[in-house]
Amino acid sequence: MNSSPRQRRKIIGTALPAAVLMLVSSAVAVQSVGPAAAAETTLRAAAAKAGLFFGVAASPNRLYPIVGQEFGQLTPENDMKPDRIATSSGGLQNTGGADTLVNHAQSNNMLVRGHTLVWHSQAGALQGASQATLNTFIGNAINRWGSRIAYWDVVNEALEDNNTGRRRNQWPHTMNRDANGDGDFFDAGDTDVIRDSFIRAKQVVQAGGYTTKLCINDYDVEGLTVQGGTPNRKANALYDIVRNYRQYIDCVGFQAHFNDNPNSIITDDLQANIQRFADLGVEVHLSEVDIDDDLSNNDIGAGQAENYRKVVRACLNVAKCTGITVWGISDSESWRSSERGLLFTGGNGSYQKKAAYHAVLDELNKGRGSVTPTTPPVTTAPPTTPPVDPTTPPPTTAPPTTPPTTGCSATVSLNSWTGGFVATVRVTAGTAPISGWTVRLTLPSGTTVTNTWSANASGTSGTVQFSNVNYNGAVSAGQSTEFGFQGTGTATGLTPVCTAS
Ligand code: XIL
């Protein structure tokens, strides 16, 4: 084909059949023309183009070529757990499997998630260890692989089952002490294995100059609600932990083992929950995905491929959802093989793609699309100073100052979808510190609050009131704190009124 560039553009600009277009573009070096770039053919490439990783849990005896071809990230399924590598005094042993996996990842250009340092299960010789011994182990493990581990699950599965919103009451969480008896472990004088393990891990990362990011990981924390619209208290508790210890926590893993347990289903508010964690500034990962295809007892939606599509889309729509990891390659080799929750059938290196695989690839190839923007505050108090015209020279004398605002002000930002929304409310103290606050707002008729976090709510429709909980009432002058609520209906045009105490 010897057409001039101008002719080429013309040919391509007219409506030609797709097959001809492909021929033209493969025969000559045409710059990106046409509506869409060619679709990627592997999960890792499609994900990379969309700006996230797509990974897999792996074991040393299953490092088949597919691992590096399809996946851009690797999590050791069992080989970095304390029962494999920890001694009772926090030293390391039997790191061979873990080393093999890290080396394999490195030579295939894959990120590694270290899994996991502090966990009640598979604790091996560390079972019952003190915080000091856990800290020794945390130091040894992080230092062994340094920046070769992109993400470490520092604390795994800290929260109780059955949507209680409480910490587990078994080791290592039995080391927690609530010094003032206020029901949480967030105060000075409290000991908290979560906080203390993250502080130690952060120290080690900083001292070593590593790029490693530190994650907290859990399951049944994916949606804002669980079955029947009940608030997901476990997710809310995780949110409070991340918010309180944000300075040490870089990332959150939602395990995403979706099945038909009432607390493990895929809810429509998955994206909104990912978004509220992302709004704290952490990366969010769907870290251990498998989706039960048990359609005979199916509470989780419309078929496995569609469910995968929905879950992948929820992540793609949040810019800080930076990775998805499936918990194994094929159904038969999965920890829950009876649920057939993965993307391939087959085994021993010979795998066949399922419908779910094609759905995931297709969704990744669509990219992030119109990533839900972090909505600017919908309503704010009237501006205290008029907008400044950039051409106006700065005044030489101080402009008349608005009287100092004591008390507090509040702004709302919304993340809405058809029929529902999440509102994040920012409470800012005026020129004096406050020790408590109440925000009152009036909801449009037909709108109902279904779930609240980081505040006590009274009322669910009409005029509703939110007041501080024990750990976020005190706000220094000019500083802010946030709470959130979820509702059905619409919530545009809210005017929050803040009163301080
Ligand atoms: C599972 C492994 O897949 C199994 O091989 C092992 O027998 C038990 O642990 N949450 C986690 C993972 O964080 O470590 C678990 O992995 C699955 C649930």
Coordinates of C-alpha atoms and ligand atoms in Angstrom, one line a residue:
M1 CA 0.0 0.0 0.0
N2 CA 1.7 3.2 -1.3
S3 CA -0.7 5.9 -0.4
S4 CA 0.5 9.3 0.8
P5 CA -0.2 10.2 4.4
R6 CA -2.9 12.5 3.3
Q7 CA -4.6 9.8 1.1
R8 CA -4.3 7.4 4.0
R9 CA -6.1 9.7 6.4
K10 CA -8.8 10.1 3.8
I11 CA -9.3 6.4 3.2
I12 CA -9.5 5.8 6.9
G13 CA -11.8 8.7 7.5
T14 CA -14.5 7.2 5.3
A15 CA -16.7 4.4 6.6
L16 CA -14.8 1.2 5.7
P17 CA -15.6 -2.2 7.0
A18 CA -13.7 -3.1 10.1
A19 CA -11.7 -5.8 8.4
V20 CA -10.4 -3.4 5.8
L21 CA -9.5 -0.9 8.5
M22 CA -7.5 -3.6 10.3
L23 CA -5.7 -4.4 7.1
V24 CA -4.9 -0.8 6.5
S25 CA -3.7 -0.2 9.9
S26 CA -1.5 -3.3 10.0
A27 CA 0.1 -2.6 6.6
V28 CA 1.1 1.0 7.3
A29 CA 2.1 2.8 10.4
V30 CA -1.0 4.7 10.9
Q31 CA -1.2 6.9 14.0
S32 CA -4.0 6.1 16.3
V33 CA -7.1 6.4 14.1
G34 CA -10.6 5.3 14.6
P35 CA -12.8 5.3 17.6
A36 CA -11.0 2.8 19.9
A37 CA -7.5 1.5 20.3
A38 CA -7.1 -2.3 19.7
A39 CA -8.3 -4.3 22.6
E40 CA -5.6 -5.9 24.8
T41 CA -5.7 -9.7 24.8
T42 CA -4.4 -10.4 28.4
L43 CA -5.8 -9.4 31.7
R44 CA -2.5 -7.8 32.8
A45 CA -2.2 -5.7 29.6
A46 CA -5.8 -4.5 29.6
A47 CA -5.5 -3.6 33.3
A48 CA -2.2 -1.9 32.9
K49 CA -3.7 0.3 30.1
A50 CA -6.5 1.2 32.5
G51 CA -3.9 2.1 35.2
L52 CA -4.3 -0.8 37.6
F53 CA -2.8 -4.2 38.2
F54 CA -4.6 -7.5 37.7
G55 CA -3.0 -10.2 39.8
V56 CA -3.2 -13.8 41.1
A57 CA -2.5 -15.8 44.2
A58 CA 0.2 -18.3 43.4
S59 CA 2.2 -21.2 44.8
P60 CA 5.7 -22.3 43.8
N61 CA 4.5 -25.6 42.4
R62 CA 2.1 -23.8 40.0
L63 CA 4.3 -21.2 38.3
Y64 CA 3.2 -22.1 34.8
P65 CA 3.7 -19.6 31.9
I66 CA 0.1 -18.4 32.3
V67 CA 1.1 -16.7 35.5
G68 CA 3.4 -14.1 33.9
Q69 CA 1.3 -13.9 30.7
E70 CA -2.1 -13.1 32.2
F71 CA -1.2 -11.5 35.5
G72 CA 0.8 -8.4 36.5
Q73 CA 0.9 -9.0 40.2
L74 CA 1.4 -12.0 42.4
T75 CA 0.4 -12.8 46.0
P76 CA 1.9 -15.9 47.7
E77 CA -1.2 -17.9 48.5
N78 CA 0.4 -19.5 51.6
D79 CA 4.2 -19.2 51.4
M80 CA 4.6 -15.9 53.3
K81 CA 2.3 -16.7 56.1
P82 CA 3.7 -16.9 59.6
D83 CA 3.0 -20.6 59.9
R84 CA 5.4 -21.0 56.9
I85 CA 8.2 -18.5 57.6
A86 CA 8.1 -17.4 61.3
T87 CA 10.0 -18.8 64.3
S88 CA 8.5 -18.4 67.7
S89 CA 10.9 -15.6 68.5
G90 CA 10.0 -13.6 65.4
G91 CA 12.9 -14.9 63.2
L92 CA 12.5 -16.2 59.7
Q93 CA 12.7 -19.8 58.5
N94 CA 11.7 -21.8 55.4
T95 CA 11.7 -18.7 53.1
G96 CA 12.5 -20.8 50.0
G97 CA 8.9 -20.9 48.6
A98 CA 8.5 -17.2 49.2
D99 CA 11.8 -16.4 47.6
T100 CA 10.9 -18.5 44.5
L101 CA 7.6 -16.5 44.2
V102 CA 9.3 -13.2 44.6
N103 CA 12.0 -14.1 42.1
H104 CA 9.4 -15.3 39.6
A105 CA 7.4 -12.1 40.0
Q106 CA 10.5 -10.0 39.5
S107 CA 11.6 -11.8 36.3
N108 CA 8.1 -11.5 34.9
N109 CA 7.8 -7.9 35.8
M110 CA 5.0 -8.5 38.3
L111 CA 4.3 -6.6 41.5
V112 CA 4.3 -8.6 44.7
R113 CA 1.8 -8.4 47.6
G114 CA 3.3 -9.8 50.8
H115 CA 0.7 -11.8 52.6
T116 CA 0.6 -11.6 55.7
L117 CA 2.3 -10.4 58.9
V118 CA -0.3 -10.2 61.7
W119 CA -3.2 -12.7 61.5
H120 CA -5.1 -14.8 64.0
S121 CA -5.0 -17.7 61.5
Q122 CA -2.1 -19.7 60.1
A123 CA 0.1 -18.1 62.8
G124 CA 2.2 -21.2 63.4
A125 CA 5.0 -20.7 65.9
L126 CA 3.9 -17.0 66.4
Q127 CA 0.5 -18.0 67.9
G128 CA 0.2 -16.2 71.2
A129 CA 3.3 -14.1 70.7
S130 CA 3.6 -10.7 72.4
Q131 CA 3.6 -7.4 70.5
A132 CA 7.3 -7.2 70.9
T133 CA 7.8 -10.6 69.2
L134 CA 5.3 -9.6 66.4
N135 CA 7.4 -6.4 65.9
T136 CA 10.5 -8.5 65.6
F137 CA 8.9 -10.6 62.9
I138 CA 7.5 -7.6 61.1
G139 CA 11.0 -6.2 60.9
N140 CA 12.6 -9.4 59.7
A141 CA 10.0 -10.1 57.1
I142 CA 9.9 -6.5 55.6
N143 CA 13.6 -6.3 55.6
R144 CA 14.1 -9.6 53.8
W145 CA 12.4 -8.5 50.6
G146 CA 12.5 -4.7 51.0
S147 CA 11.1 -2.8 47.9
R148 CA 10.7 -6.1 46.0
I149 CA 7.4 -6.2 47.8
A150 CA 5.2 -3.4 46.6
Y151 CA 2.4 -4.0 49.1
W152 CA 2.4 -5.8 52.4
D153 CA -0.8 -7.0 54.2
V154 CA 0.4 -5.9 57.6
V155 CA -2.9 -6.9 59.4
N156 CA -5.3 -9.5 58.1
E157 CA -8.9 -10.2 59.1
A158 CA -8.9 -8.1 62.3
L159 CA -12.7 -7.9 62.5
E160 CA -15.3 -10.3 63.8
D161 CA -17.7 -12.3 61.7
N162 CA -21.5 -11.8 61.5
N163 CA -21.4 -8.1 60.9
T164 CA -20.9 -7.1 64.6
G165 CA -18.5 -4.3 63.8
R166 CA -16.2 -5.5 66.6
R167 CA -12.6 -6.6 66.7
R168 CA -12.0 -10.4 67.0
N169 CA -11.8 -11.5 70.6
Q170 CA -9.0 -14.0 70.0
W171 CA -5.2 -13.6 69.8
P172 CA -3.6 -11.3 68.7
H173 CA -6.5 -8.9 69.4
T174 CA -6.8 -10.1 73.0
M175 CA -3.7 -7.9 73.5
N176 CA -5.8 -4.8 73.0
R177 CA -6.5 -2.7 76.0
D178 CA -9.2 -0.1 76.2
A179 CA -7.7 2.1 78.9
N180 CA -10.7 4.5 79.4
G181 CA -13.3 1.9 78.7
D182 CA -15.0 3.9 75.9
G183 CA -15.4 0.9 73.6
D184 CA -12.7 1.6 71.2
F185 CA -8.9 1.3 71.0
F186 CA -8.2 4.7 69.5
D187 CA -7.2 6.7 72.6
A188 CA -3.9 7.5 74.2
G189 CA -3.2 4.8 76.8
D190 CA -5.0 2.1 74.7
T191 CA -2.9 -0.7 73.3
D192 CA -4.0 -1.8 69.9
V193 CA -2.3 -4.6 67.9
I194 CA -3.5 -3.0 64.7
R195 CA -2.0 0.4 65.4
D196 CA 1.1 -0.9 67.0
S197 CA 1.8 -3.3 64.1
F198 CA 1.4 -0.6 61.5
I199 CA 3.6 1.8 63.5
R200 CA 6.3 -0.8 63.6
A201 CA 5.9 -1.7 59.9
K202 CA 6.0 2.0 58.9
Q203 CA 9.2 2.5 61.0
V204 CA 10.9 -0.4 59.2
V205 CA 9.8 0.8 55.7
Q206 CA 11.1 4.3 56.5
A207 CA 14.3 3.2 58.0
G208 CA 15.1 0.9 55.0
G209 CA 14.0 3.6 52.5
Y210 CA 11.7 1.1 50.9
T211 CA 8.8 1.9 48.5
T212 CA 6.6 -0.8 50.1
K213 CA 3.0 0.3 50.9
L214 CA 1.3 -1.1 53.9
C215 CA -2.2 -2.5 53.7
I216 CA -5.0 -3.7 56.0
N217 CA -7.0 -6.6 54.5
D218 CA -10.4 -8.1 55.4
Y219 CA -13.5 -9.8 54.0
D220 CA -17.2 -9.0 54.2
V221 CA -16.2 -5.3 54.0
E222 CA -16.9 -4.8 50.4
G223 CA -20.3 -3.1 50.4
L224 CA -21.8 -0.3 52.4
T225 CA -24.6 -2.7 53.2
V226 CA -25.1 -6.4 53.5
Q227 CA -28.0 -8.5 52.4
G228 CA -31.4 -6.8 53.0
G229 CA -29.8 -3.3 53.1
T230 CA -28.5 -3.7 56.7
P231 CA -25.5 -1.4 57.2
N232 CA -22.2 -3.2 56.8
R233 CA -20.9 -2.6 60.4
K234 CA -17.7 -4.5 59.6
A235 CA -17.0 -2.2 56.7
N236 CA -17.7 0.8 58.9
A237 CA -15.4 -0.5 61.6
L238 CA -12.6 -0.9 59.0
Y239 CA -13.3 2.6 57.8
D240 CA -12.8 3.9 61.3
I241 CA -9.5 2.1 61.7
V242 CA -8.2 3.4 58.4
R243 CA -9.3 6.9 59.1
N244 CA -7.8 6.9 62.6
Y245 CA -4.5 5.3 61.6
R246 CA -4.3 6.9 58.1
Q247 CA -0.8 8.1 58.7
Y248 CA 0.5 4.5 58.9
I249 CA -1.9 2.8 56.4
D250 CA -1.4 3.2 52.7
C251 CA -3.8 0.7 51.3
V252 CA -6.9 -1.3 52.0
G253 CA -7.6 -4.8 50.6
F254 CA -11.2 -5.9 50.3
Q255 CA -10.8 -9.6 49.9
A256 CA -13.9 -9.9 47.8
H257 CA -14.6 -13.6 48.3
F258 CA -18.2 -13.2 47.2
N259 CA -20.6 -16.0 47.9
D260 CA -24.2 -16.3 49.1
N261 CA -23.5 -15.8 52.8
P262 CA -25.7 -12.8 53.6
N263 CA -22.6 -10.7 54.5
S264 CA -20.6 -11.8 51.5
I265 CA -22.9 -10.9 48.6
I266 CA -22.3 -8.3 45.9
T267 CA -24.3 -5.2 46.7
D268 CA -25.0 -2.3 44.4
D269 CA -23.1 0.0 46.8
L270 CA -19.8 -1.7 46.3
Q271 CA -18.5 1.2 44.2
A272 CA -19.6 3.8 46.8
N273 CA -17.8 1.9 49.5
I274 CA -14.6 1.7 47.5
Q275 CA -15.0 5.4 46.9
R276 CA -15.4 6.4 50.5
F277 CA -12.1 4.5 51.4
A278 CA -10.4 6.1 48.4
D279 CA -11.6 9.5 49.7
L280 CA -9.5 8.9 52.8
G281 CA -6.5 8.9 50.4
V282 CA -5.6 5.2 50.5
E283 CA -5.3 2.9 47.6
V284 CA -8.1 0.3 47.5
H285 CA -7.5 -3.3 46.1
L286 CA -9.9 -6.1 45.6
S287 CA -7.3 -8.4 46.9
E288 CA -8.5 -12.0 46.9
V289 CA -11.4 -12.2 44.4
D290 CA -13.4 -15.3 43.8
I291 CA -17.2 -15.2 43.0
D292 CA -19.3 -18.3 43.8
D293 CA -21.1 -19.5 40.7
D294 CA -23.6 -21.5 42.7
L295 CA -26.7 -20.5 40.8
S296 CA -28.9 -23.0 42.6
N297 CA -28.7 -20.9 45.7
N298 CA -27.9 -17.7 44.2
D299 CA -28.3 -14.5 46.2
I300 CA -25.5 -12.7 44.5
G301 CA -26.8 -11.6 41.1
A302 CA -27.2 -12.6 37.6
G303 CA -24.6 -15.1 36.7
Q304 CA -20.9 -15.3 37.3
A305 CA -19.6 -13.5 34.3
E306 CA -22.0 -10.6 34.9
N307 CA -21.0 -10.5 38.6
Y308 CA -17.4 -10.3 37.7
R309 CA -18.1 -7.6 35.2
K310 CA -20.0 -5.6 37.9
V311 CA -17.1 -6.0 40.4
V312 CA -14.4 -5.0 38.0
R313 CA -16.4 -2.0 36.9
A314 CA -16.9 -0.9 40.5
C315 CA -13.1 -0.8 40.8
L316 CA -12.4 0.8 37.4
N317 CA -14.8 3.6 38.3
V318 CA -12.8 4.7 41.3
A319 CA -9.4 6.1 40.3
K320 CA -7.7 5.0 43.6
C321 CA -8.9 1.4 43.2
T322 CA -5.5 0.4 41.9
G323 CA -5.6 -3.4 41.7
I324 CA -7.6 -6.6 41.5
T325 CA -6.2 -10.0 42.4
V326 CA -8.0 -13.2 41.9
W327 CA -7.4 -15.9 44.5
G328 CA -6.0 -18.6 42.1
I329 CA -6.0 -19.4 38.4
S330 CA -8.5 -22.2 38.0
D331 CA -11.6 -23.5 39.8
S332 CA -10.1 -27.0 40.4
E333 CA -7.1 -25.5 42.1
S334 CA -8.9 -23.0 44.2
W335 CA -9.2 -23.1 48.0
R336 CA -13.0 -23.2 47.4
S337 CA -13.1 -25.4 44.4
S338 CA -16.8 -26.4 44.9
E339 CA -17.8 -22.7 44.3
R340 CA -16.1 -22.6 40.9
G341 CA -15.3 -19.0 41.6
L342 CA -12.4 -18.2 39.3
L343 CA -11.7 -17.3 35.6
F344 CA -10.3 -20.6 34.2
T345 CA -11.1 -24.3 34.3
G346 CA -8.5 -27.0 33.8
G347 CA -5.4 -27.5 35.9
N348 CA -1.7 -28.3 36.0
G349 CA -0.7 -25.6 33.6
S350 CA -3.4 -26.4 31.0
Y351 CA -6.2 -23.9 31.5
Q352 CA -9.4 -22.9 29.6
K353 CA -10.9 -19.5 29.8
K354 CA -14.4 -19.2 31.2
A355 CA -17.1 -16.7 30.3
A356 CA -16.1 -14.9 33.4
Y357 CA -12.6 -14.4 32.0
H358 CA -14.0 -12.9 28.8
A359 CA -16.3 -10.6 30.8
V360 CA -13.4 -9.3 32.9
L361 CA -11.1 -8.8 29.9
D362 CA -13.8 -6.9 28.1
E363 CA -14.6 -4.7 31.1
L364 CA -10.9 -3.9 31.6
N365 CA -10.5 -3.1 28.0
K366 CA -13.3 -0.5 28.3
G367 CA -11.0 1.3 30.8
R368 CA -11.9 3.5 33.6
G369 CA -14.4 5.4 31.4
S370 CA -15.8 8.4 33.1
V371 CA -14.2 7.8 36.5
T372 CA -16.7 9.1 39.1
P373 CA -15.2 12.5 39.9
T374 CA -14.9 13.3 43.6
T375 CA -17.9 15.6 43.5
P376 CA -17.1 19.1 44.7
P377 CA -19.1 20.1 47.8
V378 CA -22.7 20.5 46.8
T379 CA -23.6 23.1 49.3
T380 CA -21.3 25.2 51.3
A381 CA -21.8 28.1 53.6
P382 CA -21.8 31.4 51.6
P383 CA -18.2 32.4 50.7
T384 CA -16.8 34.5 53.4
T385 CA -14.7 36.6 51.0
P386 CA -15.8 37.6 47.5
P387 CA -14.1 35.9 44.6
V388 CA -10.8 37.6 43.8
D389 CA -10.2 39.0 40.4
P390 CA -6.7 37.9 39.4
T391 CA -6.0 41.1 37.6
T392 CA -6.7 43.2 40.7
P393 CA -3.5 44.1 42.6
P394 CA -3.5 42.9 46.2
P395 CA -4.9 45.5 48.5
T396 CA -2.2 47.3 50.5
T397 CA -4.4 47.7 53.5
A398 CA -6.0 44.7 55.1
P399 CA -9.6 44.3 53.8
P400 CA -12.3 44.5 56.3
T401 CA -12.2 41.2 58.0
T402 CA -15.3 39.1 58.5
P403 CA -15.8 38.6 62.2
P404 CA -14.0 35.5 63.5
T405 CA -16.2 32.5 63.0
T406 CA -16.4 30.6 66.2
G407 CA -18.5 27.4 66.3
C408 CA -18.3 25.2 63.2
S409 CA -19.3 25.0 59.6
A410 CA -20.2 21.9 57.5
T411 CA -20.0 21.1 53.8
V412 CA -21.5 18.0 52.0
S413 CA -20.1 16.2 49.0
L414 CA -22.2 13.6 47.3
N415 CA -21.5 10.4 45.4
S416 CA -24.9 9.5 43.8
W417 CA -26.3 6.8 41.7
T418 CA -29.8 6.0 40.5
G419 CA -31.9 5.7 43.6
G420 CA -29.2 6.2 46.2
F421 CA -26.2 8.2 47.4
V422 CA -23.4 8.5 49.9
A423 CA -22.9 11.9 51.5
T424 CA -19.6 12.8 53.1
V425 CA -19.9 15.7 55.5
R426 CA -16.9 17.7 56.5
V427 CA -17.2 19.6 59.8
T428 CA -14.7 22.4 60.3
A429 CA -14.1 24.3 63.5
G430 CA -14.1 28.1 63.4
T431 CA -11.4 30.2 65.0
A432 CA -11.7 28.4 68.3
P433 CA -11.4 24.7 69.1
I434 CA -14.6 22.8 69.7
S435 CA -15.3 19.8 71.9
G436 CA -18.4 18.5 70.1
W437 CA -20.7 19.2 67.2
T438 CA -24.1 18.6 65.7
V439 CA -25.0 18.9 62.1
R440 CA -28.6 19.3 61.1
L441 CA -30.0 19.0 57.6
T442 CA -33.3 18.6 55.8
L443 CA -33.6 15.8 53.3
P444 CA -35.9 16.1 50.3
S445 CA -39.1 14.2 50.7
G446 CA -38.8 10.5 49.8
T447 CA -35.1 10.4 50.9
T448 CA -34.1 8.2 53.7
V449 CA -30.9 7.7 55.6
T450 CA -30.0 4.0 55.8
N451 CA -26.5 3.9 57.2
T452 CA -24.2 6.3 59.1
W453 CA -20.6 6.2 60.1
S454 CA -18.4 8.3 62.3
A455 CA -21.5 10.0 63.8
N456 CA -24.6 9.3 65.8
A457 CA -27.7 9.9 63.7
S458 CA -31.1 10.8 64.9
G459 CA -34.0 10.6 62.4
T460 CA -33.9 9.0 59.0
S461 CA -36.0 11.4 56.9
G462 CA -37.1 15.0 56.9
T463 CA -34.8 17.0 59.3
V464 CA -32.1 14.7 60.5
Q465 CA -29.4 15.3 63.0
F466 CA -25.9 13.9 63.3
S467 CA -23.6 14.4 66.3
N468 CA -20.0 13.5 66.9
V469 CA -19.0 10.1 68.3
N470 CA -16.5 10.0 71.2
Y471 CA -13.4 10.1 69.0
N472 CA -14.2 13.0 66.6
G473 CA -15.9 15.6 68.8
A474 CA -12.8 17.5 69.6
V475 CA -11.6 19.6 66.6
S476 CA -8.9 22.2 66.8
A477 CA -9.4 25.7 65.5
G478 CA -9.6 25.7 61.7
Q479 CA -9.3 21.9 61.5
S480 CA -11.8 19.4 60.1
T481 CA -13.2 16.0 60.7
E482 CA -15.6 13.9 58.5
F483 CA -18.6 11.6 58.9
G484 CA -20.7 10.0 56.3
F485 CA -24.1 8.6 55.6
Q486 CA -25.8 6.6 52.9
G487 CA -29.4 7.0 51.8
T488 CA -32.0 6.0 49.3
G489 CA -33.5 8.7 47.1
T490 CA -31.7 11.9 46.1
A491 CA -29.8 14.3 48.2
T492 CA -28.9 17.3 46.0
G493 CA -29.2 20.7 47.5
L494 CA -28.6 19.8 51.1
T495 CA -27.8 22.7 53.4
P496 CA -26.1 21.5 56.5
V497 CA -26.2 23.6 59.7
C498 CA -23.4 23.0 62.2
T499 CA -23.6 23.8 65.9
A500 CA -20.6 23.4 68.2
S501 CA -20.5 22.6 71.8
Ligands
XIL1 C1 -6.3 -19.6 52.1 C2 -5.5 -20.4 51.1 O1 -6.1 -20.1 49.8 C3 -5.6 -21.9 51.4 O2 -4.8 -22.6 50.6 C4 -5.2 -22.1 52.9 O3 -5.5 -23.5 53.2 C5 -6.1 -21.2 53.8 O4 -5.9 -19.9 53.4 N1 -8.3 -15.1 53.4 C6 -6.9 -14.9 53.3 C7 -6.1 -16.0 52.7 O5 -6.4 -13.9 53.7 O6 -4.9 -16.1 53.2 C8 -6.8 -17.3 52.7 O7 -6.1 -18.2 51.9 C9 -8.2 -17.2 52.2 C10 -9.0 -16.2 53.0

